Short mmCIF file of C-alpha atoms in Angstrom, two decimals:
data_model
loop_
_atom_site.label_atom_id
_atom_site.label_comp_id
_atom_site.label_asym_id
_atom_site.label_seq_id
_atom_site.Cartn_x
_atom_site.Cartn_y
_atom_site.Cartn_z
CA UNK F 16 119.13 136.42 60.26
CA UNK F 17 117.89 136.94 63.77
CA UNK F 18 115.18 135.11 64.83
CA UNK F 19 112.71 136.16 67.92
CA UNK F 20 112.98 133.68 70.71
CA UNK F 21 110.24 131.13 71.73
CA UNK F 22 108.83 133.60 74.52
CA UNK F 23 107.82 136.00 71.68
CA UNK F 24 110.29 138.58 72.79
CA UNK F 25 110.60 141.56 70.18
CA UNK F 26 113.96 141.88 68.32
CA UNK F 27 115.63 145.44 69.53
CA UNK F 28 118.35 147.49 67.83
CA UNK F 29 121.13 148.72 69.41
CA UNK F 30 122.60 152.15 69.15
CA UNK F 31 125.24 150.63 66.76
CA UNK F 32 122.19 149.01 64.49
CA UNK F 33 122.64 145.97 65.04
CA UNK F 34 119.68 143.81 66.86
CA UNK F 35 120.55 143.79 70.57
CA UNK F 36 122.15 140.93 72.12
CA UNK F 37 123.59 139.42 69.46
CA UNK F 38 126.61 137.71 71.04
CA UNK F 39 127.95 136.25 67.34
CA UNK F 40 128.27 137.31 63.67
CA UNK F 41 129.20 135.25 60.53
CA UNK F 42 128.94 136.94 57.41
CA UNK F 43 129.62 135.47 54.28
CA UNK F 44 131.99 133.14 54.86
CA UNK F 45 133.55 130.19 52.18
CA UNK F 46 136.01 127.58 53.25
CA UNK F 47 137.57 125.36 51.00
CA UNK F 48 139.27 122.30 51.07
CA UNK F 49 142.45 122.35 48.41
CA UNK F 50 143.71 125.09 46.14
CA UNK F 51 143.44 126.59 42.65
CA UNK F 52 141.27 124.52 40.29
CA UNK F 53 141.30 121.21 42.47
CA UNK F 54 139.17 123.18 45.57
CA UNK F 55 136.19 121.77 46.98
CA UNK F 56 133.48 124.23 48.01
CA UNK F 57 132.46 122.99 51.24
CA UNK F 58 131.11 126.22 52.99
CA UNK F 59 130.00 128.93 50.42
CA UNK F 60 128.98 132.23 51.52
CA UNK F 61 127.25 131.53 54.68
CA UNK F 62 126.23 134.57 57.02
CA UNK F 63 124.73 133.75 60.02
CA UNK F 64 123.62 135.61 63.50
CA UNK F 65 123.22 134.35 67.29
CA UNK F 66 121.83 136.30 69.95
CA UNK F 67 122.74 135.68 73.74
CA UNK F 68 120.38 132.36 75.43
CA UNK F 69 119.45 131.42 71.67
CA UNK F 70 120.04 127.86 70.73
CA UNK F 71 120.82 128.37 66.82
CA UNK F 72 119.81 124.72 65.11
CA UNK F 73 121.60 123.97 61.89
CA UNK F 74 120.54 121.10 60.04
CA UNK F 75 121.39 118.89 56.69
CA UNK F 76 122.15 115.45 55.07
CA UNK F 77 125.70 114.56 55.80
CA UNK F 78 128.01 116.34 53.61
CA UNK F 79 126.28 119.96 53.65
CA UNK F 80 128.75 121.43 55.17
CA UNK F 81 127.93 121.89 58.88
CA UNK F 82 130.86 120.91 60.93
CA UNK F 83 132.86 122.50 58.51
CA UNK F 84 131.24 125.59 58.92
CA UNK F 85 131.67 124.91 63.04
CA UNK F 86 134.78 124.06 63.17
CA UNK F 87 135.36 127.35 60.65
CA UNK F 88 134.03 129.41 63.06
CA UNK F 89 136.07 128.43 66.09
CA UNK F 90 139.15 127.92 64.39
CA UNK F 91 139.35 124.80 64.33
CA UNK F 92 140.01 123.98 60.96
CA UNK F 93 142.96 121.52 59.64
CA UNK F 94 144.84 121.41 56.58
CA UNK F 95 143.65 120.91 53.68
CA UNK F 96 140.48 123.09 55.18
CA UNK F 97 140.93 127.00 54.57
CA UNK F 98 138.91 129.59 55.15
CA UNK F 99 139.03 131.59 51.39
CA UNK F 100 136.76 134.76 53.04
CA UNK F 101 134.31 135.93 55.50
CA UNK F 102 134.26 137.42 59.02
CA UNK F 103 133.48 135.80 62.24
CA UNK F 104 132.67 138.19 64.94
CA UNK F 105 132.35 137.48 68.76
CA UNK F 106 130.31 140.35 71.17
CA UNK F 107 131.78 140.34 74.11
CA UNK F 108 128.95 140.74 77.07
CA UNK F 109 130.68 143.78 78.48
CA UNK F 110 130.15 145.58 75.67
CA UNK F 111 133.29 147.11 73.89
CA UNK F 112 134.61 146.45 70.16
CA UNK F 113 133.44 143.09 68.77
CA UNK F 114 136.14 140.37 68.58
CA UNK F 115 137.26 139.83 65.37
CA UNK F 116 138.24 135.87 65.85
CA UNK F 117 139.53 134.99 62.26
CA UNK F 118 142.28 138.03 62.96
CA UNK F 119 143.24 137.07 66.43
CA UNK F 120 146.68 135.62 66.45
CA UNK F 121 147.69 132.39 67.67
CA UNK F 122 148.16 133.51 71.30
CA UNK F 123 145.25 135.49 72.14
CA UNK F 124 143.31 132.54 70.21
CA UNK F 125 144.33 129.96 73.07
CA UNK F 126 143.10 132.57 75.35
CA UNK F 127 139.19 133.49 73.53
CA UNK F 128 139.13 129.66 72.52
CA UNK F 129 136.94 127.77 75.40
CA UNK F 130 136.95 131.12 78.02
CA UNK F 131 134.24 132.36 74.97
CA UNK F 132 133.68 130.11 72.57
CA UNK F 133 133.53 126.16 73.60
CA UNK F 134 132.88 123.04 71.74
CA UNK F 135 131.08 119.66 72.35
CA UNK F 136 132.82 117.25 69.53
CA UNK F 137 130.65 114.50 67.52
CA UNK F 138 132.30 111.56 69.28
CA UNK F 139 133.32 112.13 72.69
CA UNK F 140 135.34 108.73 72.58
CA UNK F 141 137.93 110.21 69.64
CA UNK F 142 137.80 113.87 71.52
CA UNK F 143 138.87 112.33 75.31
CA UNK F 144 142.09 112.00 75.69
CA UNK F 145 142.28 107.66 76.21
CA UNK F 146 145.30 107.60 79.04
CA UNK F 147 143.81 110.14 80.86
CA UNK F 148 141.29 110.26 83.78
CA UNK F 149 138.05 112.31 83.55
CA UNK F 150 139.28 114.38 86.54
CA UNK F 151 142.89 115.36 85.23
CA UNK F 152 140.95 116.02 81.71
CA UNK F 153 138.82 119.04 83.20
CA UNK F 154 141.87 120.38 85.31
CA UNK F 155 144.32 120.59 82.66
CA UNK F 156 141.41 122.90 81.34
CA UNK F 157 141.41 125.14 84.38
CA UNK F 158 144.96 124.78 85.03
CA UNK F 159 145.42 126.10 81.53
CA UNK F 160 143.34 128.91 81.49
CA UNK F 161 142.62 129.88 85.09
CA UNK F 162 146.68 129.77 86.26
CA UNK F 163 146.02 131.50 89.16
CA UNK F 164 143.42 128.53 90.53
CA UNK F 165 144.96 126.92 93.32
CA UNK F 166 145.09 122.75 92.98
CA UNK F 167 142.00 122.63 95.67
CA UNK F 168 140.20 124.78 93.98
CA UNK F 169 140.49 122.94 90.44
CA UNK F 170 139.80 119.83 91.92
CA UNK F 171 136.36 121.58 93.68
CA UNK F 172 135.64 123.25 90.85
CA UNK F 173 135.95 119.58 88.73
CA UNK F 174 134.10 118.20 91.26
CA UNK F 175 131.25 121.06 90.24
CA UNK F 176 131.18 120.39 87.04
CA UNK F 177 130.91 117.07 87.37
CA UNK F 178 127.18 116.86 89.41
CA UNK F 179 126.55 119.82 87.07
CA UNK F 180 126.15 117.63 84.20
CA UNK F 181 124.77 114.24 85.99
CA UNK F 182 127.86 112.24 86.73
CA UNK F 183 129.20 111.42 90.14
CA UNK F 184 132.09 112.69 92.01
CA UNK F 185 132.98 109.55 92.26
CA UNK F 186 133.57 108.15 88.84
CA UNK F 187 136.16 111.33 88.20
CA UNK F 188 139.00 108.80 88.60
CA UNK F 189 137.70 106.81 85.43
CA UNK F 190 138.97 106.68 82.14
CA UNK F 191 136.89 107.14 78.81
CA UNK F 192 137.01 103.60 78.32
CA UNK F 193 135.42 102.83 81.55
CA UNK F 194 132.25 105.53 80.87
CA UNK F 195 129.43 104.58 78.81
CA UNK F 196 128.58 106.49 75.64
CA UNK F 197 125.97 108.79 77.64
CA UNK F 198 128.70 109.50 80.29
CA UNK F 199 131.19 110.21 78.26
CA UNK F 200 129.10 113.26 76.37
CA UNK F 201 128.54 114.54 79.42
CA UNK F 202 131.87 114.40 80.06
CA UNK F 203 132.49 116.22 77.11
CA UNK F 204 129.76 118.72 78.22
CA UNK F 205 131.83 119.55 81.52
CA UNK F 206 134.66 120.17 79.67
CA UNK F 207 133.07 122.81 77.35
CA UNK F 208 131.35 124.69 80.21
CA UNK F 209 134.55 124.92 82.25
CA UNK F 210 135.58 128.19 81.62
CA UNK F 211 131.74 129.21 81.30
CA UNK F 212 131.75 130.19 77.97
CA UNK F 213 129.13 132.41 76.43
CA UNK F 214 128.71 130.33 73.31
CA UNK F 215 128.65 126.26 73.14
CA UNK F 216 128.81 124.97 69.95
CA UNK F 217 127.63 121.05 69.28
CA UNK F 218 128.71 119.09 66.54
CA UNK F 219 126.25 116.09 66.53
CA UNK F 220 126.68 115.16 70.33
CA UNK F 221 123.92 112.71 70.55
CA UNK F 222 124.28 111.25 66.86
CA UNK F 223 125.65 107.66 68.41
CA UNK F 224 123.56 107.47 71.30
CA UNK F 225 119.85 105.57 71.97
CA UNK F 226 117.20 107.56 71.98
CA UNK F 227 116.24 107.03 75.67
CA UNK F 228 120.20 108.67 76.19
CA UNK F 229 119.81 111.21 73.53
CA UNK F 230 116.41 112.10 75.42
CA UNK F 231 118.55 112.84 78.58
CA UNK F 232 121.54 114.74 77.22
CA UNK F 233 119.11 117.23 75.46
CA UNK F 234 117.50 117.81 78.97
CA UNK F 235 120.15 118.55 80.61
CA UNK F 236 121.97 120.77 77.78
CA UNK F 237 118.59 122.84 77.85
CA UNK F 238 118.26 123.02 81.57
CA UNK F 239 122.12 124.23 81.89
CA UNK F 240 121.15 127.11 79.35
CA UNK F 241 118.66 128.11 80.96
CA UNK F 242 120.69 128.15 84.37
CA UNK F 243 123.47 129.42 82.94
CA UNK F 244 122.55 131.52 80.49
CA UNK F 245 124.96 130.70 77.40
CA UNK F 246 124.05 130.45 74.04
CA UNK F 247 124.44 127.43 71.66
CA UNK F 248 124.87 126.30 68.06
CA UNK F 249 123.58 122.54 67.57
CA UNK F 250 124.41 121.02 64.62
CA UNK F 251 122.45 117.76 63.51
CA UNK F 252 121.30 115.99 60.21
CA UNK F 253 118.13 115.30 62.40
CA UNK F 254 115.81 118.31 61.50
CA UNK F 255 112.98 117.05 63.77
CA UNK F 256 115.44 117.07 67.07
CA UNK F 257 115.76 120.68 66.25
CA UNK F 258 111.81 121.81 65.99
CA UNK F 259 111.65 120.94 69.42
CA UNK F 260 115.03 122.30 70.41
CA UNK F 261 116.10 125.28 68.85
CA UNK F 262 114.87 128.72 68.63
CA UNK F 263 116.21 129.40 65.18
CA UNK F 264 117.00 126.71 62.73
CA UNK F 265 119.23 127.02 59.67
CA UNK F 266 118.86 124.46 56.74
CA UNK F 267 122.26 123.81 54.92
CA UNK F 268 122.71 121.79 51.34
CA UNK F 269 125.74 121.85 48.91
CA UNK F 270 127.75 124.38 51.49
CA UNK F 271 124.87 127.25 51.19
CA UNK F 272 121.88 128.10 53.37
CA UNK F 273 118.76 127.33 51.91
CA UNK F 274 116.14 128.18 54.26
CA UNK F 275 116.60 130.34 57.71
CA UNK F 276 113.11 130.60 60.39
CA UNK F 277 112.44 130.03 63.46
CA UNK F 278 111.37 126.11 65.03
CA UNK F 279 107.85 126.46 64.65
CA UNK F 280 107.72 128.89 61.47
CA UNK F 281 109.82 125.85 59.78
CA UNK F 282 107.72 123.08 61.10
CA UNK F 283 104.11 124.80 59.41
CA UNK F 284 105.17 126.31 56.99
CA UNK F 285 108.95 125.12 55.35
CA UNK F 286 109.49 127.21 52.09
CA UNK F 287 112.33 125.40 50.54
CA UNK F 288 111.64 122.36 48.95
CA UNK F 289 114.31 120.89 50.89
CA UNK F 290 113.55 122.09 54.08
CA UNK F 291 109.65 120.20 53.21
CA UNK F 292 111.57 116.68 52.23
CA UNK F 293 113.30 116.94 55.13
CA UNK F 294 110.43 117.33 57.30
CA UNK F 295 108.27 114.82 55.63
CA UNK F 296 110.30 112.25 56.05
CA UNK F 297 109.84 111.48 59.81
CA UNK F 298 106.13 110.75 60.96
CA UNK F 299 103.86 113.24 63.14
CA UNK F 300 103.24 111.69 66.56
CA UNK F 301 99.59 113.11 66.59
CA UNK F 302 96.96 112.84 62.98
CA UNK F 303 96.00 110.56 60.26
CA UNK F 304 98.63 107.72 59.03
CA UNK F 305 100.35 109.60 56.36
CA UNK F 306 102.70 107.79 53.97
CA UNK F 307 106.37 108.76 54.64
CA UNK F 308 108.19 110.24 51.54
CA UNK F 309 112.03 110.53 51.11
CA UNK F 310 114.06 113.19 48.80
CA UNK F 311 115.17 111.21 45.61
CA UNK F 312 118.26 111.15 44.92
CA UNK F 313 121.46 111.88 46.76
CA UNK F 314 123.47 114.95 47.81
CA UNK F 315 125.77 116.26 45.01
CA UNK F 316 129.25 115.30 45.10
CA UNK F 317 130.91 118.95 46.23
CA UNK F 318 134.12 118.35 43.64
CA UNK F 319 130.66 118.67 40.31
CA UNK F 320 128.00 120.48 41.96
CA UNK F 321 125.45 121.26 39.71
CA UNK F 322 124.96 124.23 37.49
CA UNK F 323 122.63 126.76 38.85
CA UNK F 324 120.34 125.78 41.92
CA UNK F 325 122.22 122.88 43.65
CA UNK F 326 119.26 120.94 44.79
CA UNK F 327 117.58 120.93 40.71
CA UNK F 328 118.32 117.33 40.11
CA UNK F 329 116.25 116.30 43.14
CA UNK F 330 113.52 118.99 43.44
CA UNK F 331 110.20 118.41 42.28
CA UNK F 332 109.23 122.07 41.44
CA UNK F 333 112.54 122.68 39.28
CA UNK F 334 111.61 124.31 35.80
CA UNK F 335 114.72 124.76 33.05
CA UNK F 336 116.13 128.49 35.41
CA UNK F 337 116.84 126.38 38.18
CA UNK F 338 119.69 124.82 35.74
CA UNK F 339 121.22 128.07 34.91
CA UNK F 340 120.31 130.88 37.93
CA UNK F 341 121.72 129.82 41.40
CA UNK F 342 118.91 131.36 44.09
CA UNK F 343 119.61 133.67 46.85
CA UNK F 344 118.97 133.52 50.47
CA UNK F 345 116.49 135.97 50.72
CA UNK F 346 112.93 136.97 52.31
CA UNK F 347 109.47 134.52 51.64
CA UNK F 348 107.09 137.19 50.40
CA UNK F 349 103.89 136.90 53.12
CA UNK F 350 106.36 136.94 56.08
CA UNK F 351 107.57 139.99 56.15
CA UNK F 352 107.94 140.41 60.02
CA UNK F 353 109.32 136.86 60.85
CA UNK F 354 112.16 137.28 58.86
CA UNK F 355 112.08 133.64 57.13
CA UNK F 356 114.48 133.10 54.14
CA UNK F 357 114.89 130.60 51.38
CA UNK F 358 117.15 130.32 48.48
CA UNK F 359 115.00 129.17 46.24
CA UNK F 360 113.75 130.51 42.56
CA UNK F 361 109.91 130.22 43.42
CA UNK F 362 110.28 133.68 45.84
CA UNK F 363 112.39 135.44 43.45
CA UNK F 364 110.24 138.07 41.20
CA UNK F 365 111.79 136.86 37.99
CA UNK F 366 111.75 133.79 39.46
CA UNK F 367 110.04 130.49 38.58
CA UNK F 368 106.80 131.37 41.39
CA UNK F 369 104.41 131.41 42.04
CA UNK F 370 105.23 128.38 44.84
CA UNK F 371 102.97 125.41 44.93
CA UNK F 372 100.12 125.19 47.77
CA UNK F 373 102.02 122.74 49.16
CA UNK F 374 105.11 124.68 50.52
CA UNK F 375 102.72 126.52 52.39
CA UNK F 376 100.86 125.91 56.47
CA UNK F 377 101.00 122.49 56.94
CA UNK F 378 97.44 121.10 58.39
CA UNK F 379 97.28 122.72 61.61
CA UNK F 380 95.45 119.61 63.54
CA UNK F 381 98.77 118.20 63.57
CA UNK F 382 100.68 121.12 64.94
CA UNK F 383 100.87 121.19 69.04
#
């Protein structure tokens, strides 16, 4: 799916037919962890699309799949992680073929890897490198990639990066040790955008940080794409972070997509149940006092998912077909021109519908 961006811009189609500006592609991709019978499902037939300055949200309970799916999609995968099918396709700005990055081999790999497609890890303190200063950390970046950099012109460009992302000049000599958790993302942050990449994808990168940090790094990742003009892929179990973040948000449980919209489509109106207990259980800064509800239950266990629709055991709309008939990601009837999808058996026309009254606008007096 491909979502219009906040400034109500109109989706356009290419020449090729495919929506214009879309910088990269997933289509139905699985990865599994282990062989044969023993496999877990941890990523099942995900397709995906993210168009150039879009921040693409994707959100779930831990366990859903998402940083598999991200490091899937930059290669990034270890063993006993492999990717069993799909196609992950990079547009290159320029125009010209599309990039087909599952295909590339090892050496042009190094080459795409961080020049197009970057990464901000979930805990910067694992991804530094310990016995290594800040400074040397973004050079061996540049010195890698950009051979033909002179040493003075690394070390200005570090020094770039650096105030680019809030941290002074003067604390390049530091190790990770020595930064505190906020520095060290950003840190992390400089890293990604050396190369300026067109896509910078975030595995949970304020998950261990206060909120008055975490309030911080998201300004400044939003102000640098909109100075710089790349697009991202933010990944958090923290769906409310993302109504206020992303353009498009994708809703992942069990490995599958269950709902696709964009921010403030999902916020009034979430279609999957899911996507609604998700939403309902953090409270609305503005209203009436409103009891908080969680989902009951827990996320399956991927080795015994459950028979039919994966979410069943914990839904409170589930009738016997949602035990044998496992829902596709498909169009909400009524919204047609947004594009929102939801796997779920209450849209389906053999489904279990019609959906309750409560999967529909949430009360507007609390929407801003």
């Amino acid at each position: 799916m491909t979502a219009t961006a906040r400034d109500g811009g109109e989706n356009t189609t290419g020449a090729d037919g495919r929506p214009a500006g879309l910088v990269l592609e997933v289509a139905d991709l699985c990865v599994d962890y282990g062989i044969a019978d023993r496999a877990l499902h941890a990523v099942d037939g995900v397709s995906l699309s993210l168009r150039r300055g879009e921040v693409l949200g994707i959100a779930g309970e831990s366990g859903s799949g998402k940083s598999t799916l991200a490091y899937a999609m930059n290669r990034l995968l270890r063993p006993p992680g492999i990717i069993t099918s799909g196609d992950v396709h990079y547009h290159p700005k320029g125009g010209g073929p599309p990039v087909d990055i599952l295909g590339l081999p090892e050496a042009e790999l190094r080459r795409f890897r961080w020049a197009e497609v970057a990464m901000v890890f979930q805990s910067a303190m694992n991804a530094l490198n310990p016995v290594m200063p800040v400074r040397a950390q973004i050079t061996d970046v540049l010195a890698a990639h950009r051979p033909e950099m002179t040493r003075r012109e690394r070390n200005r460009r570090m020094i770039e990066l650096l105030r680019l992302v809030g941290i002074s000049p003067d604390r390049a000599g530091a190790y990770p040790h020595e930064l505190s958790g906020g520095m060290r993302q950003r840190a992390m942050i400089a890293i990604a955008l050396a190369l300026e990449p067109e896509i910078i994808i975030m595995d949970e990168p304020t998950t261990a940080l206060d909120v008055v940090i975490q309030r911080q790094i998201l300004t400044e990742i939003m102000k640098l794409r909109d100075r710089l003009g790349f697009s991202v892929i933010f990944i958090t179990h923290d769906l409310s972070l993302l109504i206020e973040l992303a353009d498009t948000i994708a809703v992942m449980y069990a490995g599958r997509l269950v709902e696709v919209a964009r921010s403030g489509e999902l916020y009034r109106a979430p279609r999957h149940p899911y996507s609604y207990g998700l939403l309902h259980s953090f409270p609305l800064l503005r209203g009436d006092r409103k009891q908080l509800s969680s989902i009951p239950g827990s996320p399956p266990d991927l080795r015994a998912v459950p028979s039919g629709c994966p979410f069943h055991p914990r839904c409170p709309h589930a009738k016997d077909l949602c035990t044998q008939r496992v829902p596709k990601l498909g169009p909400v009837p009524g919204s047609p021109e947004s594009g929102q999808q939801a796997a779920c058996l209450l849209y389906e026309q053999d489904g279990i519908g019609p959906p309750p009254a409560s999967l529909g606008e949430r009360e507007q007096a609390h929407v801003q």
